[in-house]
mmCIF file of C-alpha atoms in Angstrom:
data_model
loop_
_atom_site.group_PDB
_atom_site.id
_atom_site.type_symbol
_atom_site.label_atom_id
_atom_site.label_comp_id
_atom_site.label_asym_id
_atom_site.label_seq_id
_atom_site.Cartn_x
_atom_site.Cartn_y
_atom_site.Cartn_z
ATOM 1 C CA MET A 6 0.000 0.000 0.000
ATOM 2 C CA LYS A 7 2.938 2.339 0.621
ATOM 3 C CA ARG A 8 3.883 2.160 -3.046
ATOM 4 C CA GLU A 9 0.387 3.136 -4.159
ATOM 5 C CA LEU A 10 0.240 6.029 -1.692
ATOM 6 C CA SER A 11 3.654 7.184 -2.882
ATOM 7 C CA LEU A 12 2.391 7.068 -6.462
ATOM 8 C CA PHE A 13 -0.678 9.129 -5.500
ATOM 9 C CA GLU A 14 1.590 11.686 -3.799
ATOM 10 C CA THR A 15 3.763 11.871 -6.891
ATOM 11 C CA ILE A 16 0.748 12.399 -9.153
ATOM 12 C CA ALA A 17 -0.638 15.199 -6.975
ATOM 13 C CA ALA A 18 2.785 16.837 -6.632
ATOM 14 C CA ALA A 19 3.522 16.616 -10.360
ATOM 15 C CA PHE A 20 0.267 18.349 -11.231
ATOM 16 C CA LEU A 21 0.863 21.038 -8.592
ATOM 17 C CA LEU A 22 4.305 21.612 -10.082
ATOM 18 C CA ALA A 23 2.776 21.824 -13.562
ATOM 19 C CA ILE A 24 0.310 24.472 -12.334
ATOM 20 C CA ALA A 25 3.107 26.502 -10.754
ATOM 21 C CA LEU A 26 5.293 26.299 -13.865
ATOM 22 C CA LEU A 27 2.419 27.122 -16.191
ATOM 23 C CA THR A 28 1.267 30.105 -14.140
ATOM 24 C CA SER A 29 4.715 31.541 -13.465
ATOM 25 C CA GLY A 30 5.759 30.961 -17.077
ATOM 26 C CA ASN A 31 2.673 32.752 -18.312
ATOM 27 C CA VAL A 32 3.254 35.720 -15.979
ATOM 28 C CA LEU A 33 6.900 35.925 -17.007
ATOM 29 C CA LEU A 34 6.051 35.864 -20.717
ATOM 30 C CA ARG A 35 3.224 38.345 -20.298
ATOM 31 C CA GLU A 36 5.318 40.839 -18.310
ATOM 32 C CA THR A 37 8.512 40.567 -20.384
ATOM 33 C CA LEU A 38 7.362 39.888 -23.945
ATOM 34 C CA GLY A 39 3.668 40.704 -23.872
ATOM 35 C CA LEU A 40 2.781 37.124 -24.854
ATOM 36 C CA GLN A 41 0.569 34.522 -23.228
ATOM 37 C CA ILE A 42 0.785 30.742 -23.186
ATOM 38 C CA PRO A 43 -2.165 29.464 -25.218
ATOM 39 C CA ASP A 44 -4.867 27.892 -23.036
ATOM 40 C CA TRP A 45 -2.953 28.676 -19.844
ATOM 41 C CA PHE A 46 -6.166 29.391 -17.940
ATOM 42 C CA ASP A 47 -8.046 26.293 -19.139
ATOM 43 C CA LEU A 48 -5.007 24.114 -18.517
ATOM 44 C CA SER A 49 -4.416 25.509 -15.027
ATOM 45 C CA ARG A 50 -8.051 24.821 -14.078
ATOM 46 C CA GLN A 51 -7.891 21.246 -15.333
ATOM 47 C CA LEU A 52 -4.544 20.604 -13.653
ATOM 48 C CA GLN A 53 -5.840 22.062 -10.399
ATOM 49 C CA ALA A 54 -8.843 19.718 -10.405
ATOM 50 C CA ILE A 55 -6.560 16.738 -10.950
ATOM 51 C CA ALA A 56 -4.175 17.778 -8.167
ATOM 52 C CA MET A 57 -7.068 18.377 -5.767
ATOM 53 C CA PHE A 58 -8.726 15.019 -6.362
ATOM 54 C CA TRP A 59 -5.499 13.067 -5.930
ATOM 55 C CA GLY A 60 -4.627 15.138 -2.856
ATOM 56 C CA ILE A 61 -8.067 14.496 -1.368
ATOM 57 C CA ALA A 62 -7.446 10.772 -1.818
ATOM 58 C CA LEU A 63 -4.305 10.957 0.310
ATOM 59 C CA ALA A 64 -5.755 13.264 2.952
ATOM 60 C CA THR A 65 -8.824 11.065 3.300
ATOM 61 C CA TYR A 66 -6.864 7.855 3.749
ATOM 62 C CA ARG A 67 -4.529 9.383 6.311
ATOM 63 C CA GLY A 68 -7.289 11.297 8.081
ATOM 64 C CA SER A 69 -5.258 14.468 7.669
ATOM 65 C CA HIS A 70 -7.971 16.855 6.495
ATOM 66 C CA ILE A 71 -8.012 20.174 8.284
ATOM 67 C CA GLY A 72 -10.253 19.724 11.276
ATOM 68 C CA VAL A 73 -11.293 21.304 14.532
ATOM 69 C CA ASP A 74 -10.940 18.699 17.248
ATOM 70 C CA LEU A 75 -12.711 20.474 20.088
ATOM 71 C CA LEU A 76 -14.840 17.465 20.963
ATOM 72 C CA TRP A 77 -12.420 14.755 19.784
ATOM 73 C CA GLU A 78 -9.619 15.894 22.120
ATOM 74 C CA HIS A 79 -11.844 15.589 25.187
ATOM 75 C CA CYS A 80 -13.145 12.103 24.413
ATOM 76 C CA ALA A 81 -11.791 8.772 25.530
ATOM 77 C CA SER A 82 -10.367 6.431 22.884
ATOM 78 C CA ALA A 83 -13.750 4.768 22.279
ATOM 79 C CA GLY A 84 -15.377 8.154 21.672
ATOM 80 C CA ARG A 85 -12.551 9.205 19.382
ATOM 81 C CA ARG A 86 -12.973 6.006 17.393
ATOM 82 C CA ARG A 87 -16.712 6.645 17.005
ATOM 83 C CA ILE A 88 -16.075 10.227 15.860
ATOM 84 C CA ASP A 89 -13.447 9.001 13.379
ATOM 85 C CA LEU A 90 -15.851 6.348 12.072
ATOM 86 C CA ALA A 91 -18.664 8.894 11.659
ATOM 87 C CA ALA A 92 -16.381 11.449 9.982
ATOM 88 C CA THR A 93 -14.957 8.880 7.574
ATOM 89 C CA ALA A 94 -18.418 7.519 6.765
ATOM 90 C CA LEU A 95 -19.639 11.063 6.070
ATOM 91 C CA THR A 96 -16.617 11.750 3.869
ATOM 92 C CA LEU A 97 -17.277 8.532 1.960
ATOM 93 C CA ALA A 98 -20.944 9.493 1.617
ATOM 94 C CA PHE A 99 -19.862 12.683 -0.161
ATOM 95 C CA LEU A 100 -17.043 11.154 -2.215
ATOM 96 C CA LEU A 101 -19.129 8.356 -3.754
ATOM 97 C CA PRO A 102 -21.634 10.650 -5.524
ATOM 98 C CA LEU A 103 -18.820 13.036 -6.419
ATOM 99 C CA ALA A 104 -16.927 10.193 -8.091
ATOM 100 C CA TRP A 105 -20.091 9.138 -9.899
ATOM 101 C CA MET A 106 -20.708 12.672 -11.191
ATOM 102 C CA VAL A 107 -17.117 13.109 -12.410
ATOM 103 C CA TRP A 108 -17.492 9.841 -14.353
ATOM 104 C CA VAL A 109 -20.784 11.167 -15.768
ATOM 105 C CA LYS A 110 -18.967 14.364 -16.774
ATOM 106 C CA LEU A 111 -16.270 12.243 -18.433
ATOM 107 C CA GLY A 112 -18.918 10.306 -20.339
ATOM 108 C CA GLY A 113 -20.524 13.507 -21.554
ATOM 109 C CA ALA A 114 -17.306 15.264 -22.559
ATOM 110 C CA GLY A 115 -17.679 14.206 -26.168
ATOM 111 C CA THR A 116 -15.543 16.446 -28.333
ATOM 112 C CA GLN A 117 -15.152 19.293 -25.832
ATOM 113 C CA ALA A 118 -11.736 20.900 -26.127
ATOM 114 C CA THR A 119 -9.750 23.848 -24.844
ATOM 115 C CA SER A 120 -10.337 27.140 -26.625
ATOM 116 C CA ASP A 121 -6.928 27.875 -28.160
ATOM 117 C CA LEU A 122 -5.097 24.612 -28.759
ATOM 118 C CA ARG A 123 -8.245 22.481 -29.037
ATOM 119 C CA LEU A 124 -6.828 19.897 -26.594
ATOM 120 C CA PRO A 125 -9.500 17.287 -25.803
ATOM 121 C CA LEU A 126 -10.859 17.699 -22.264
ATOM 122 C CA VAL A 127 -11.681 14.009 -22.003
ATOM 123 C CA TRP A 128 -8.090 13.206 -20.979
ATOM 124 C CA PHE A 129 -8.157 15.721 -18.134
ATOM 125 C CA TYR A 130 -11.555 14.454 -16.997
ATOM 126 C CA ALA A 131 -10.277 10.862 -17.073
ATOM 127 C CA VAL A 132 -7.340 11.614 -14.771
ATOM 128 C CA SER A 133 -9.667 13.595 -12.477
ATOM 129 C CA ALA A 134 -12.170 10.727 -12.421
ATOM 130 C CA ALA A 135 -9.412 8.279 -11.505
ATOM 131 C CA GLY A 136 -8.333 10.584 -8.668
ATOM 132 C CA VAL A 137 -11.763 11.017 -7.150
ATOM 133 C CA THR A 138 -12.389 7.269 -7.496
ATOM 134 C CA ALA A 139 -9.127 6.643 -5.660
ATOM 135 C CA ALA A 140 -10.335 9.056 -2.978
ATOM 136 C CA ALA A 141 -13.598 7.136 -2.541
ATOM 137 C CA LEU A 142 -11.796 3.779 -2.449
ATOM 138 C CA LEU A 143 -9.261 5.016 0.090
ATOM 139 C CA ALA A 144 -12.078 6.437 2.226
ATOM 140 C CA ALA A 145 -13.726 3.008 2.170
ATOM 141 C CA LEU A 146 -10.415 1.356 3.104
ATOM 142 C CA ARG A 147 -9.982 3.809 5.969
ATOM 143 C CA LEU A 148 -13.520 3.130 7.173
ATOM 144 C CA VAL A 149 -12.917 -0.626 7.173
ATOM 145 C CA SER A 150 -9.585 -0.152 8.935
ATOM 146 C CA LEU A 151 -11.163 2.044 11.605
ATOM 147 C CA TRP A 152 -14.032 -0.418 12.035
ATOM 148 C CA ARG A 153 -11.568 -3.260 12.600
ATOM 149 C CA GLY A 154 -9.589 -1.108 14.998
ATOM 150 C CA SER A 155 -6.341 -1.288 13.073
ATOM 151 C CA ALA A 156 -4.241 1.844 12.819
ATOM 152 C CA ILE A 157 -3.394 3.586 9.577
ATOM 153 C CA VAL A 158 0.206 4.694 9.503
ATOM 154 C CA ASP A 159 1.130 7.586 7.245
ATOM 155 C CA ALA A 160 4.382 8.124 5.366
ATOM 156 C CA ASP A 161 5.981 9.816 8.394
ATOM 157 C CA GLY A 162 5.269 6.801 10.591
ATOM 158 C CA ALA A 163 2.606 8.567 12.657
ATOM 159 C CA GLU A 164 -0.756 6.954 13.325
#
């Protein structure tokens, strides 16, 4: 499982890097030469969606979403486990229809393309759909793991 999680991290990081390079390159060209990278805005939006979905997959599995633990910190371990189970089940309940709708969007993409270069959007939607599906599957794995009482260890070795 560590290899798969490492792959997911690499995918999310690569797309974040692509967004940063695309945006900074476009600003540099615009300010120095008065040119713009064709489709830079469409591409940055698509790349951002991909990076977010793959990042959500990792954060969901590790339980590392931003959270306010006012109640969780004051509970005993059994209460914490119940809160974690409820939170993960709720996350899964949102990720499953989201994954379904991204696949529906992929199916309806048809010949949609970017405005300048006419790059087909179906490829971007496919990578996004894979990411949100990975997020839903990892949420289900986390839910099962929490139900069984086994700990999920992240890349840093923390539970």
